[in-house]
Amino acid sequence: MKPAVFLDRDGTLIEDVGYLATPDGVRVIPGVPDALRRLAGAGFALVVVSNQSGVGRGLFPLEAVAAVNAEVARRFAAAGVTIDAWHCCPHLPDEGCACRKPGTQLHREAAAALDLDLGASWCIGDRPGDVDAARALAARAILVCTGEGRHHAEAVRAAGVPVAADLPAAVELVLGAETAQRPSQ
């Protein structure tokens, strides 16, 4: 089994512009491709899990989410990064589905498909739902202050969860924790 880093898309990997429906609106947050390359190089599977309620609201079809994801994947591939799996919840927040974060259905589906070790994994995102999903999975979490994260940082930090400025800083925390857990030689 392999550990994963479950990543939120909007506000963590790309700028959160609100209900992004077209690939031309994709703006990768600086430093993200290098940070992802470091995680992959350290042996982590990279899995994107994203709530996309714009679909449920009728603002755009699921195909628009796929087109945006394809553009993000294209840009990452140009930087030498491959995302191992893309999962999204198209439901509204009040529908009560198991796939909308903090629900963990999509994380568990990825874990089954990719033979992932959830207990050795991390969830990184800019909202409390990412942190809560990590808790439900018995994984570790980091909140990033890009996107909506800056509005939640104080409460999340008070709950004992690490907070990082952005994904590159979060990756430093992940890799530092992984190094600290390795037995001395």
Coordinates of C-alpha atoms in Angstrom, one line a residue:
M1 CA 0.0 0.0 0.0
K2 CA 1.1 3.5 -0.8
P3 CA 0.4 6.8 1.0
A4 CA -1.4 9.6 -0.8
V5 CA -1.8 13.3 -0.5
F6 CA -5.5 14.2 -1.1
L7 CA -5.5 17.7 -2.5
D8 CA -8.3 20.2 -2.9
R9 CA -8.4 21.8 -6.3
D10 CA -9.7 25.4 -6.1
G11 CA -7.8 27.5 -3.6
T12 CA -5.1 24.9 -3.1
L13 CA -3.8 24.0 -6.6
I14 CA -5.3 26.7 -8.6
E15 CA -6.7 30.1 -7.8
D16 CA -10.3 30.0 -6.5
V17 CA -12.2 32.2 -8.9
G18 CA -15.6 30.9 -7.9
Y19 CA -17.5 28.3 -9.9
L20 CA -14.8 27.9 -12.5
A21 CA -16.4 26.5 -15.7
T22 CA -13.9 27.1 -18.4
P23 CA -10.3 26.0 -18.9
D24 CA -9.2 29.5 -19.8
G25 CA -9.9 30.6 -16.2
V26 CA -7.3 28.2 -14.8
R27 CA -4.5 30.0 -12.9
V28 CA -2.1 27.7 -11.2
I29 CA -0.9 29.0 -7.8
P30 CA 2.8 29.7 -7.9
G31 CA 5.1 26.9 -6.7
V32 CA 2.4 24.2 -6.9
P33 CA 3.9 22.1 -9.7
D34 CA 7.3 21.9 -8.0
A35 CA 5.6 21.0 -4.7
L36 CA 3.6 18.2 -6.3
R37 CA 6.8 16.9 -8.0
R38 CA 8.4 16.7 -4.6
L39 CA 5.5 14.8 -3.1
A40 CA 5.5 12.3 -6.0
G41 CA 9.2 11.9 -5.7
A42 CA 8.8 11.1 -2.0
G43 CA 6.5 8.2 -3.0
F44 CA 3.0 9.8 -2.5
A45 CA 0.1 9.2 -4.8
L46 CA -1.5 12.5 -5.8
V47 CA -5.3 12.5 -5.7
V48 CA -7.5 15.6 -6.3
V49 CA -10.8 15.5 -4.4
S50 CA -12.9 18.6 -5.1
N51 CA -16.4 19.8 -4.2
Q52 CA -18.0 21.2 -7.4
S53 CA -21.4 22.4 -6.3
G54 CA -21.7 24.6 -9.5
V55 CA -22.8 21.4 -11.2
G56 CA -25.6 20.8 -8.7
R57 CA -26.6 24.5 -8.9
G58 CA -27.0 24.2 -12.7
L59 CA -24.2 26.7 -13.4
F60 CA -22.3 24.3 -15.6
P61 CA -22.3 20.6 -16.6
L62 CA -20.0 17.9 -15.2
E63 CA -18.2 18.0 -18.5
A64 CA -17.0 21.6 -17.7
V65 CA -15.4 20.2 -14.5
A66 CA -13.6 17.6 -16.6
A67 CA -12.4 20.2 -19.1
V68 CA -11.0 22.4 -16.3
N69 CA -9.3 19.3 -14.7
A70 CA -7.9 18.4 -18.1
E71 CA -6.4 21.8 -18.4
V72 CA -4.9 21.7 -14.9
A73 CA -3.5 18.2 -15.7
R74 CA -2.0 19.5 -19.0
R75 CA -0.2 22.3 -17.2
F76 CA 1.0 19.9 -14.5
A77 CA 2.2 17.4 -17.1
A78 CA 4.2 20.2 -18.8
A79 CA 5.9 20.6 -15.5
G80 CA 6.6 16.9 -15.1
V81 CA 3.7 16.2 -12.7
T82 CA 1.0 13.5 -13.0
I83 CA -2.1 13.5 -10.9
D84 CA -3.0 9.8 -10.1
A85 CA -6.7 10.4 -9.8
W86 CA -9.3 13.1 -10.1
H87 CA -12.5 12.9 -8.1
C88 CA -15.3 15.5 -7.6
C89 CA -18.6 15.8 -5.9
P90 CA -21.2 17.6 -8.0
H91 CA -23.8 17.8 -5.3
L92 CA -25.2 20.8 -3.4
P93 CA -24.0 21.3 0.2
D94 CA -27.4 20.4 1.7
E95 CA -28.0 17.2 -0.3
G96 CA -26.4 15.0 2.3
C97 CA -24.3 12.9 0.0
A98 CA -21.3 10.9 1.2
C99 CA -19.0 12.2 -1.5
R100 CA -19.1 15.9 -0.6
K101 CA -16.2 16.8 1.7
P102 CA -16.1 16.4 4.6
G103 CA -17.6 13.1 3.4
T104 CA -14.9 10.5 2.5
Q105 CA -16.5 8.4 -0.2
L106 CA -14.3 9.8 -2.9
H107 CA -11.1 9.4 -0.8
R108 CA -12.1 5.8 -0.1
E109 CA -12.9 5.1 -3.8
A110 CA -9.4 6.4 -4.7
A111 CA -7.8 4.3 -1.9
A112 CA -9.5 1.1 -3.2
A113 CA -8.6 1.8 -6.8
L114 CA -4.9 2.8 -6.1
D115 CA -4.2 0.5 -3.1
L116 CA -3.6 3.5 -0.8
D117 CA -2.9 3.5 2.9
L118 CA -5.3 6.0 4.3
G119 CA -3.6 6.1 7.8
A120 CA -0.3 7.1 6.2
S121 CA -2.0 9.7 4.0
W122 CA -2.5 13.5 4.2
C123 CA -5.4 15.8 3.2
I124 CA -4.4 19.3 2.1
G125 CA -6.9 22.0 1.3
D126 CA -8.2 25.5 2.1
R127 CA -11.4 24.7 4.0
P128 CA -12.4 22.9 7.2
G129 CA -14.0 20.2 5.2
D130 CA -10.6 19.0 4.0
V131 CA -9.5 18.9 7.7
D132 CA -12.6 17.1 8.8
A133 CA -12.2 14.5 6.0
A134 CA -8.7 13.8 7.1
R135 CA -10.0 13.2 10.7
A136 CA -12.6 10.8 9.4
L137 CA -10.0 8.9 7.4
A138 CA -7.5 8.8 10.3
A139 CA -5.2 10.7 8.0
R140 CA -3.3 13.9 8.7
A141 CA -4.4 17.3 7.6
I142 CA -2.9 20.7 6.7
L143 CA -4.9 23.8 5.9
V144 CA -3.4 26.2 3.4
C145 CA -4.0 29.9 3.6
T146 CA -4.5 30.3 -0.1
G147 CA -8.1 30.5 -1.3
E148 CA -10.5 30.5 1.7
G149 CA -7.9 29.1 4.1
R150 CA -6.9 32.5 5.6
H151 CA -10.5 32.8 6.9
H152 CA -10.3 29.5 8.7
A153 CA -6.6 29.4 9.9
E154 CA -7.1 30.6 13.5
A155 CA -9.9 28.1 14.2
V156 CA -8.1 25.2 12.5
R157 CA -4.8 26.0 14.2
A158 CA -6.6 26.2 17.6
A159 CA -7.9 22.6 16.9
G160 CA -4.3 21.5 16.6
V161 CA -4.1 21.2 12.8
P162 CA -1.0 22.6 11.1
V163 CA -1.6 25.7 8.9
A164 CA 0.7 26.6 6.0
A165 CA 0.9 29.7 3.8
D166 CA 0.5 27.6 0.6
L167 CA 1.0 24.2 -0.9
P168 CA 4.9 24.5 -1.1
A169 CA 4.9 25.3 2.6
A170 CA 2.5 22.4 3.3
V171 CA 4.8 20.0 1.4
E172 CA 7.7 21.1 3.6
L173 CA 5.6 20.1 6.6
V174 CA 4.6 16.7 5.1
L175 CA 8.2 15.8 4.1
G176 CA 9.5 17.0 7.4
A177 CA 7.0 14.8 9.3
E178 CA 7.8 11.8 7.0
T179 CA 11.6 12.3 7.7
A180 CA 11.0 12.5 11.4
Q181 CA 9.0 9.2 11.4
R182 CA 11.7 7.2 9.6
P183 CA 13.8 5.0 11.9
S184 CA 17.5 6.1 12.4
Q185 CA 20.0 4.1 10.5

